[in-house]
Amino acid sequence: MQHLVDTDNFSDEQIAQLLHDAKRFKHKRPIQLLRDRLLITLFFEASTRTRSSFEVAAKKLGAAVVHLDPSRSSTKKGESLEDTFANLCAMDPDAVIIRHSDNHAPGMLADMHTTPVINAGAGNYAHPTQALLDLFTMIEHFNGNVKGKTIAIVGDIVSSRVASSGIRLFTRMGMHVVLVAPEQFMPESTLPQYKKLEDVIDNVDVIMSLRAQLERHEEELFEDYADYAAQYCISKERMQDRDILLLHPGPVMRNIDISDEMLEDPRCKVLTQVKNGVYMRMAILKLLLLDS
Ligand code: CP
C-alpha cells in the first residue's frame, strides 16, 4: 500500500512516470482506468482548486468520489480524526484524500495502514500534489528540463505548505531555490534569502508568488497590506520585459500578490497550473490505485 504524504514517498522513477503520464493524459483522454474505484475526500480546510481538481481527475478516469463535509459530520459531536478515518475505511474506499490544518494528520492516518492516504494539504508542512503540478508546469514550459533553473519563492513562505513541499521537490530536481520575503514571512532555511526581489530578479527563471496567509497568523504581521504590496506585489513595473515564468498556487490576492495587469500577462501561468493539476492528479491516482 503506497501513500502520498509528501513527494519523498515517490522514487525518482515514479516521479518520472507521473510527469510522463500527466503529459500523456493532457494530450489524449485515457480510457476509464479507474472504473469501479471509489475515493473519499475529507477536507477540514477550505479548498477551491485541490478538491475540485481531484474530483475532476477521478471522474475523468471513471472513479466515483464521495465527499464528507467535516462541518456536517460527527466530528461536530466530538469524534476523533482517527475514528472518523477508521469508519470511512470500513466502507472500503480505494483511497482517502485529506486536507487538514495539522501538519501530521496525513502521516498519522497513513501509519494506520488501512487505506492509501493522499495528502491534499497539511498545515504549513506539505502540499505534495501542488508541488508535483508546479514541477509539471515548469518542465512543460522549459521543454523537459528544469535542472539548473532558478526559482524565487516570494511572499509568506513561513506559512506555506506549497513552499515547503516545493522547496523539497525542486531542489531534488536540481533547481536553485531562493527565498524572497520580509523578515516576518521568512522561514529558517539554509537557502539564499533576500528581502528585496530587485536584488535577485535578474538571476531568476521562475517566480512563485505566494498568498499572505492571514488565517494562519496568530497576530497581525503587517499594519497595512498596501505596504507589503508596494514591495512584493508582482507588477509589470517589477517584471519589465524579463523572460520569467510567473506561478502562483492560488487563491491570488489581486494587487497584493500579483497585479491585475500581470495576471493577464502571457508569462503568468496561474490557470495553466490549475489545468495541469487535473492531469497530474490523474497520474497520481493511476500510480497509487493501479500501479502500486
Ligand atoms: N492551491 C490550492 O491548494 O488551492 P485550494 O486551497 O483552493 O485548494
Tab-separated table of C-alpha atoms and ligand atoms in Angstrom:
chain	number	residue	atom	x	y	z
A	1	MET	CA	0.000	0.000	0.000
A	2	GLN	CA	1.534	3.337	-1.057
A	3	HIS	CA	0.565	6.700	0.423
A	4	LEU	CA	1.288	10.272	-0.655
A	5	VAL	CA	2.160	12.247	2.472
A	6	ASP	CA	4.900	14.209	0.709
A	7	THR	CA	6.765	13.813	-2.552
A	8	ASP	CA	9.579	11.841	-0.878
A	9	ASN	CA	7.113	8.931	-0.855
A	10	PHE	CA	7.827	8.689	-4.586
A	11	SER	CA	11.059	7.376	-6.100
A	12	ASP	CA	12.764	9.268	-8.939
A	13	GLU	CA	11.379	6.651	-11.331
A	14	GLN	CA	7.845	7.210	-10.021
A	15	ILE	CA	8.162	10.997	-10.413
A	16	ALA	CA	9.355	10.488	-13.989
A	17	GLN	CA	6.349	8.193	-14.536
A	18	LEU	CA	3.970	10.827	-13.113
A	19	LEU	CA	5.365	13.516	-15.437
A	20	HIS	CA	5.099	11.145	-18.399
A	21	ASP	CA	1.509	10.120	-17.577
A	22	ALA	CA	0.366	13.702	-16.868
A	23	LYS	CA	1.691	14.808	-20.267
A	24	ARG	CA	0.039	11.808	-21.961
A	25	PHE	CA	-3.306	12.469	-20.244
A	26	LYS	CA	-3.151	16.150	-21.221
A	27	HIS	CA	-2.855	15.282	-24.886
A	28	LYS	CA	-5.169	12.292	-25.065
A	29	ARG	CA	-8.007	11.487	-22.692
A	30	PRO	CA	-7.358	7.991	-21.346
A	31	ILE	CA	-9.814	5.145	-21.128
A	32	GLN	CA	-11.571	4.819	-17.768
A	33	LEU	CA	-8.636	3.251	-15.967
A	34	LEU	CA	-10.242	3.591	-12.528
A	35	ARG	CA	-13.757	2.392	-13.276
A	36	ASP	CA	-15.252	0.693	-10.166
A	37	ARG	CA	-12.798	2.546	-7.886
A	38	LEU	CA	-14.039	4.760	-5.048
A	39	LEU	CA	-12.351	7.773	-3.471
A	40	ILE	CA	-13.401	9.649	-0.351
A	41	THR	CA	-12.441	13.320	0.053
A	42	LEU	CA	-12.202	14.733	3.551
A	43	PHE	CA	-11.374	18.441	3.627
A	44	PHE	CA	-11.097	20.027	7.071
A	45	GLU	CA	-9.969	23.306	5.442
A	46	ALA	CA	-11.458	25.321	2.593
A	47	SER	CA	-10.445	24.496	-0.969
A	48	THR	CA	-11.477	25.526	-4.457
A	49	ARG	CA	-8.734	24.099	-6.667
A	50	THR	CA	-7.441	20.962	-4.943
A	51	ARG	CA	-10.761	19.383	-4.044
A	52	SER	CA	-12.452	20.028	-7.394
A	53	SER	CA	-9.280	19.074	-9.270
A	54	PHE	CA	-9.150	15.694	-7.503
A	55	GLU	CA	-12.838	15.128	-8.235
A	56	VAL	CA	-12.441	16.044	-11.903
A	57	ALA	CA	-9.307	13.876	-12.178
A	58	ALA	CA	-11.045	10.902	-10.545
A	59	LYS	CA	-14.153	11.250	-12.734
A	60	LYS	CA	-12.115	11.589	-15.932
A	61	LEU	CA	-10.614	8.206	-15.022
A	62	GLY	CA	-14.026	6.687	-14.271
A	63	ALA	CA	-13.743	6.589	-10.450
A	64	ALA	CA	-16.570	7.528	-8.105
A	65	VAL	CA	-15.999	10.192	-5.447
A	66	VAL	CA	-17.764	10.642	-2.119
A	67	HIS	CA	-17.178	13.867	-0.197
A	68	LEU	CA	-17.556	14.031	3.573
A	69	ASP	CA	-18.064	17.589	4.803
A	70	PRO	CA	-16.451	17.674	8.271
A	71	SER	CA	-18.589	20.658	9.279
A	72	ARG	CA	-21.656	18.397	8.947
A	73	SER	CA	-20.040	15.182	10.163
A	74	SER	CA	-19.746	13.509	13.546
A	75	THR	CA	-16.528	15.493	14.041
A	76	LYS	CA	-19.020	18.063	15.317
A	77	LYS	CA	-20.088	15.534	18.002
A	78	GLY	CA	-16.507	15.055	19.149
A	79	GLU	CA	-15.450	12.058	17.054
A	80	SER	CA	-11.665	11.945	16.673
A	81	LEU	CA	-9.940	12.150	13.297
A	82	GLU	CA	-8.633	8.585	13.716
A	83	ASP	CA	-12.134	7.251	14.412
A	84	THR	CA	-13.654	9.197	11.512
A	85	PHE	CA	-10.957	7.790	9.227
A	86	ALA	CA	-11.388	4.221	10.551
A	87	ASN	CA	-15.130	4.414	9.895
A	88	LEU	CA	-14.591	5.683	6.358
A	89	CYS	CA	-12.046	2.914	5.747
A	90	ALA	CA	-14.623	0.344	6.903
A	91	MET	CA	-16.595	1.283	3.751
A	92	ASP	CA	-13.687	0.011	1.612
A	93	PRO	CA	-12.710	3.073	-0.400
A	94	ASP	CA	-9.643	2.744	-2.623
A	95	ALA	CA	-8.096	5.903	-1.134
A	96	VAL	CA	-8.876	8.781	1.213
A	97	ILE	CA	-7.839	12.293	0.178
A	98	ILE	CA	-7.407	14.549	3.183
A	99	ARG	CA	-6.721	18.238	3.856
A	100	HIS	CA	-6.096	19.233	7.454
A	101	SER	CA	-4.612	22.113	9.438
A	102	ASP	CA	-2.419	19.667	11.414
A	103	ASN	CA	0.973	19.081	9.763
A	104	HIS	CA	0.970	15.464	10.975
A	105	ALA	CA	-2.618	14.408	10.145
A	106	PRO	CA	-1.994	12.647	6.778
A	107	GLY	CA	1.108	10.849	8.110
A	108	MET	CA	-0.731	9.714	11.224
A	109	LEU	CA	-3.588	8.240	9.138
A	110	ALA	CA	-1.123	6.641	6.711
A	111	ASP	CA	0.521	4.921	9.693
A	112	MET	CA	-2.795	3.157	10.414
A	113	HIS	CA	-2.126	1.115	7.203
A	114	THR	CA	-5.801	0.646	6.335
A	115	THR	CA	-6.325	2.633	3.092
A	116	PRO	CA	-3.991	4.682	0.883
A	117	VAL	CA	-3.898	8.277	2.134
A	118	ILE	CA	-3.361	11.204	-0.223
A	119	ASN	CA	-2.318	14.495	1.349
A	120	ALA	CA	-4.262	17.375	-0.202
A	121	GLY	CA	-2.538	19.929	2.049
A	122	ALA	CA	-1.431	19.676	5.679
A	123	GLY	CA	-0.735	22.741	7.836
A	124	ASN	CA	2.378	24.517	6.630
A	125	TYR	CA	4.203	21.198	6.190
A	126	ALA	CA	3.262	19.695	2.843
A	127	HIS	CA	1.107	20.015	-0.269
A	128	PRO	CA	2.689	17.369	-2.496
A	129	THR	CA	0.187	17.383	-5.360
A	130	GLN	CA	0.671	21.154	-5.729
A	131	ALA	CA	4.454	20.710	-5.845
A	132	LEU	CA	4.121	18.000	-8.494
A	133	LEU	CA	1.756	20.039	-10.671
A	134	ASP	CA	4.076	23.035	-10.358
A	135	LEU	CA	7.011	20.846	-11.411
A	136	PHE	CA	4.971	19.578	-14.385
A	137	THR	CA	4.126	23.168	-15.387
A	138	MET	CA	7.781	24.233	-15.222
A	139	ILE	CA	9.006	21.153	-17.114
A	140	GLU	CA	6.421	21.797	-19.818
A	141	HIS	CA	7.496	25.452	-20.054
A	142	PHE	CA	11.233	24.660	-20.193
A	143	ASN	CA	10.818	21.850	-22.745
A	144	GLY	CA	11.543	18.934	-20.455
A	145	ASN	CA	14.282	20.047	-18.081
A	146	VAL	CA	14.388	22.308	-15.029
A	147	LYS	CA	17.843	21.284	-13.772
A	148	GLY	CA	19.933	24.416	-13.129
A	149	LYS	CA	16.960	26.798	-13.355
A	150	THR	CA	16.462	29.287	-10.524
A	151	ILE	CA	13.099	29.811	-8.854
A	152	ALA	CA	12.403	32.686	-6.466
A	153	ILE	CA	9.640	31.924	-3.966
A	154	VAL	CA	8.144	35.264	-2.953
A	155	GLY	CA	5.797	36.057	-0.083
A	156	ASP	CA	4.520	34.343	3.041
A	157	ILE	CA	6.917	31.411	2.864
A	158	VAL	CA	6.863	30.513	6.555
A	159	SER	CA	3.104	29.761	6.469
A	160	SER	CA	3.129	27.960	3.155
A	161	ARG	CA	2.845	24.205	2.672
A	162	VAL	CA	3.167	24.893	-1.069
A	163	ALA	CA	6.605	26.399	-0.413
A	164	SER	CA	7.603	23.574	1.967
A	165	SER	CA	6.807	20.790	-0.497
A	166	GLY	CA	8.046	22.848	-3.448
A	167	ILE	CA	11.432	23.560	-1.875
A	168	ARG	CA	11.982	19.842	-1.165
A	169	LEU	CA	10.908	18.729	-4.658
A	170	PHE	CA	12.509	21.495	-6.727
A	171	THR	CA	15.909	21.171	-5.037
A	172	ARG	CA	15.708	17.389	-5.526
A	173	MET	CA	15.147	18.054	-9.250
A	174	GLY	CA	18.335	20.149	-9.384
A	175	MET	CA	16.755	23.602	-9.313
A	176	HIS	CA	18.208	26.537	-7.369
A	177	VAL	CA	15.656	27.921	-4.937
A	178	VAL	CA	15.931	31.433	-3.467
A	179	LEU	CA	13.577	32.920	-0.908
A	180	VAL	CA	12.258	36.492	-1.082
A	181	ALA	CA	10.221	37.774	1.842
A	182	PRO	CA	10.070	40.285	4.653
A	183	GLU	CA	11.526	39.044	7.926
A	184	GLN	CA	8.071	38.137	9.278
A	185	PHE	CA	7.405	35.750	6.356
A	186	MET	CA	10.885	34.195	6.085
A	187	PRO	CA	11.360	30.629	7.464
A	188	GLU	CA	14.556	29.304	8.987
A	189	SER	CA	16.434	27.965	5.994
A	190	THR	CA	19.886	27.457	4.540
A	191	LEU	CA	18.630	28.632	1.129
A	192	PRO	CA	19.678	32.091	-0.157
A	193	GLN	CA	17.408	34.747	1.330
A	194	TYR	CA	16.545	38.229	0.037
A	195	LYS	CA	14.371	40.970	1.438
A	196	LYS	CA	14.023	42.665	-1.961
A	197	LEU	CA	13.036	40.970	-5.206
A	198	GLU	CA	15.029	43.638	-7.076
A	199	ASP	CA	18.249	42.157	-5.617
A	200	VAL	CA	17.750	38.811	-7.381
A	201	ILE	CA	15.177	39.273	-10.164
A	202	ASP	CA	17.813	39.459	-12.927
A	203	ASN	CA	19.014	35.963	-11.998
A	204	VAL	CA	15.737	34.023	-11.831
A	205	ASP	CA	13.902	31.908	-14.402
A	206	VAL	CA	10.718	31.457	-12.353
A	207	ILE	CA	8.913	33.499	-9.718
A	208	MET	CA	6.434	31.690	-7.494
A	209	SER	CA	4.322	34.268	-5.699
A	210	LEU	CA	2.514	33.147	-2.542
A	211	ARG	CA	-0.543	34.447	-0.751
A	212	ALA	CA	-0.187	36.160	2.602
A	213	GLN	CA	-1.987	33.549	4.727
A	214	LEU	CA	-3.798	35.817	7.152
A	215	GLU	CA	-5.780	32.897	8.600
A	216	ARG	CA	-2.581	31.218	9.867
A	217	HIS	CA	-1.156	34.303	11.589
A	218	GLU	CA	-1.754	34.447	15.301
A	219	GLU	CA	-1.225	38.195	15.229
A	220	GLU	CA	-1.343	40.825	12.515
A	221	LEU	CA	2.102	40.921	10.908
A	222	PHE	CA	1.529	43.972	8.715
A	223	GLU	CA	-0.479	47.026	9.678
A	224	ASP	CA	-1.256	47.728	6.078
A	225	TYR	CA	-1.066	45.227	3.212
A	226	ALA	CA	-0.603	48.126	0.806
A	227	ASP	CA	2.866	48.484	2.371
A	228	TYR	CA	3.510	44.780	1.755
A	229	ALA	CA	2.204	45.015	-1.831
A	230	ALA	CA	4.399	48.040	-2.572
A	231	GLN	CA	7.445	45.835	-2.002
A	232	TYR	CA	6.325	42.348	-3.032
A	233	CYS	CA	3.400	42.534	-5.479
A	234	ILE	CA	4.487	41.111	-8.844
A	235	SER	CA	3.653	44.015	-11.126
A	236	LYS	CA	4.566	44.914	-14.692
A	237	GLU	CA	6.897	47.615	-13.362
A	238	ARG	CA	8.738	44.978	-11.342
A	239	MET	CA	8.818	42.324	-14.093
A	240	GLN	CA	9.502	44.740	-17.001
A	241	ASP	CA	10.183	42.645	-20.133
A	242	ARG	CA	12.193	39.920	-18.378
A	243	ASP	CA	11.665	36.367	-19.606
A	244	ILE	CA	10.413	34.965	-16.284
A	245	LEU	CA	7.718	32.330	-15.759
A	246	LEU	CA	5.237	33.553	-13.137
A	247	LEU	CA	3.441	30.985	-10.948
A	248	HIS	CA	1.043	31.180	-8.005
A	249	PRO	CA	-0.786	28.242	-6.382
A	250	GLY	CA	-3.948	30.294	-5.774
A	251	PRO	CA	-6.034	31.819	-4.438
A	252	VAL	CA	-4.348	35.014	-5.658
A	253	MET	CA	-4.880	38.189	-3.672
A	254	ARG	CA	-5.146	40.576	-6.596
A	255	ASN	CA	-2.864	43.604	-6.452
A	256	ILE	CA	-1.251	42.291	-3.254
A	257	ASP	CA	0.406	39.107	-4.574
A	258	ILE	CA	0.160	39.791	-8.329
A	259	SER	CA	-1.205	42.868	-10.126
A	260	ASP	CA	-4.329	42.661	-12.317
A	261	GLU	CA	-2.165	43.535	-15.278
A	262	MET	CA	0.371	40.745	-14.637
A	263	LEU	CA	-2.427	38.207	-14.165
A	264	GLU	CA	-3.349	38.892	-17.818
A	265	ASP	CA	0.280	38.726	-18.997
A	266	PRO	CA	1.241	35.618	-21.039
A	267	ARG	CA	4.176	34.994	-18.668
A	268	CYS	CA	1.668	34.315	-15.865
A	269	LYS	CA	0.605	30.640	-15.837
A	270	VAL	CA	-1.792	30.557	-12.893
A	271	LEU	CA	-4.621	28.959	-14.883
A	272	THR	CA	-2.196	26.631	-16.680
A	273	GLN	CA	-1.194	25.385	-13.218
A	274	VAL	CA	-4.854	24.673	-12.463
A	275	LYS	CA	-5.329	22.867	-15.791
A	276	ASN	CA	-2.137	20.850	-15.286
A	277	GLY	CA	-3.266	19.986	-11.762
A	278	VAL	CA	-6.042	17.797	-13.147
A	279	TYR	CA	-3.631	15.817	-15.359
A	280	MET	CA	-1.035	15.473	-12.606
A	281	ARG	CA	-3.698	14.275	-10.139
A	282	MET	CA	-4.937	11.767	-12.733
A	283	ALA	CA	-1.355	10.483	-12.957
A	284	ILE	CA	-1.089	10.333	-9.146
A	285	LEU	CA	-4.366	8.417	-8.807
A	286	LYS	CA	-3.277	5.975	-11.514
A	287	LEU	CA	0.065	5.404	-9.793
A	288	LEU	CA	-1.395	4.905	-6.306
A	289	LEU	CA	-4.508	2.908	-7.228
A	290	LEU	CA	-3.361	0.929	-10.249
A	291	ASP	CA	0.409	0.727	-10.454
A	292	SER	CA	1.471	0.356	-6.779
B	1	CP	N1	-3.613	25.665	-4.470
B	1	CP	C1	-4.539	25.265	-3.571
B	1	CP	O1	-4.277	24.412	-2.701
B	1	CP	O2	-5.760	25.874	-3.709
B	1	CP	P1	-7.056	25.498	-2.845
B	1	CP	O3	-6.767	25.914	-1.409
B	1	CP	O4	-8.184	26.270	-3.462
B	1	CP	O5	-7.258	24.006	-2.923
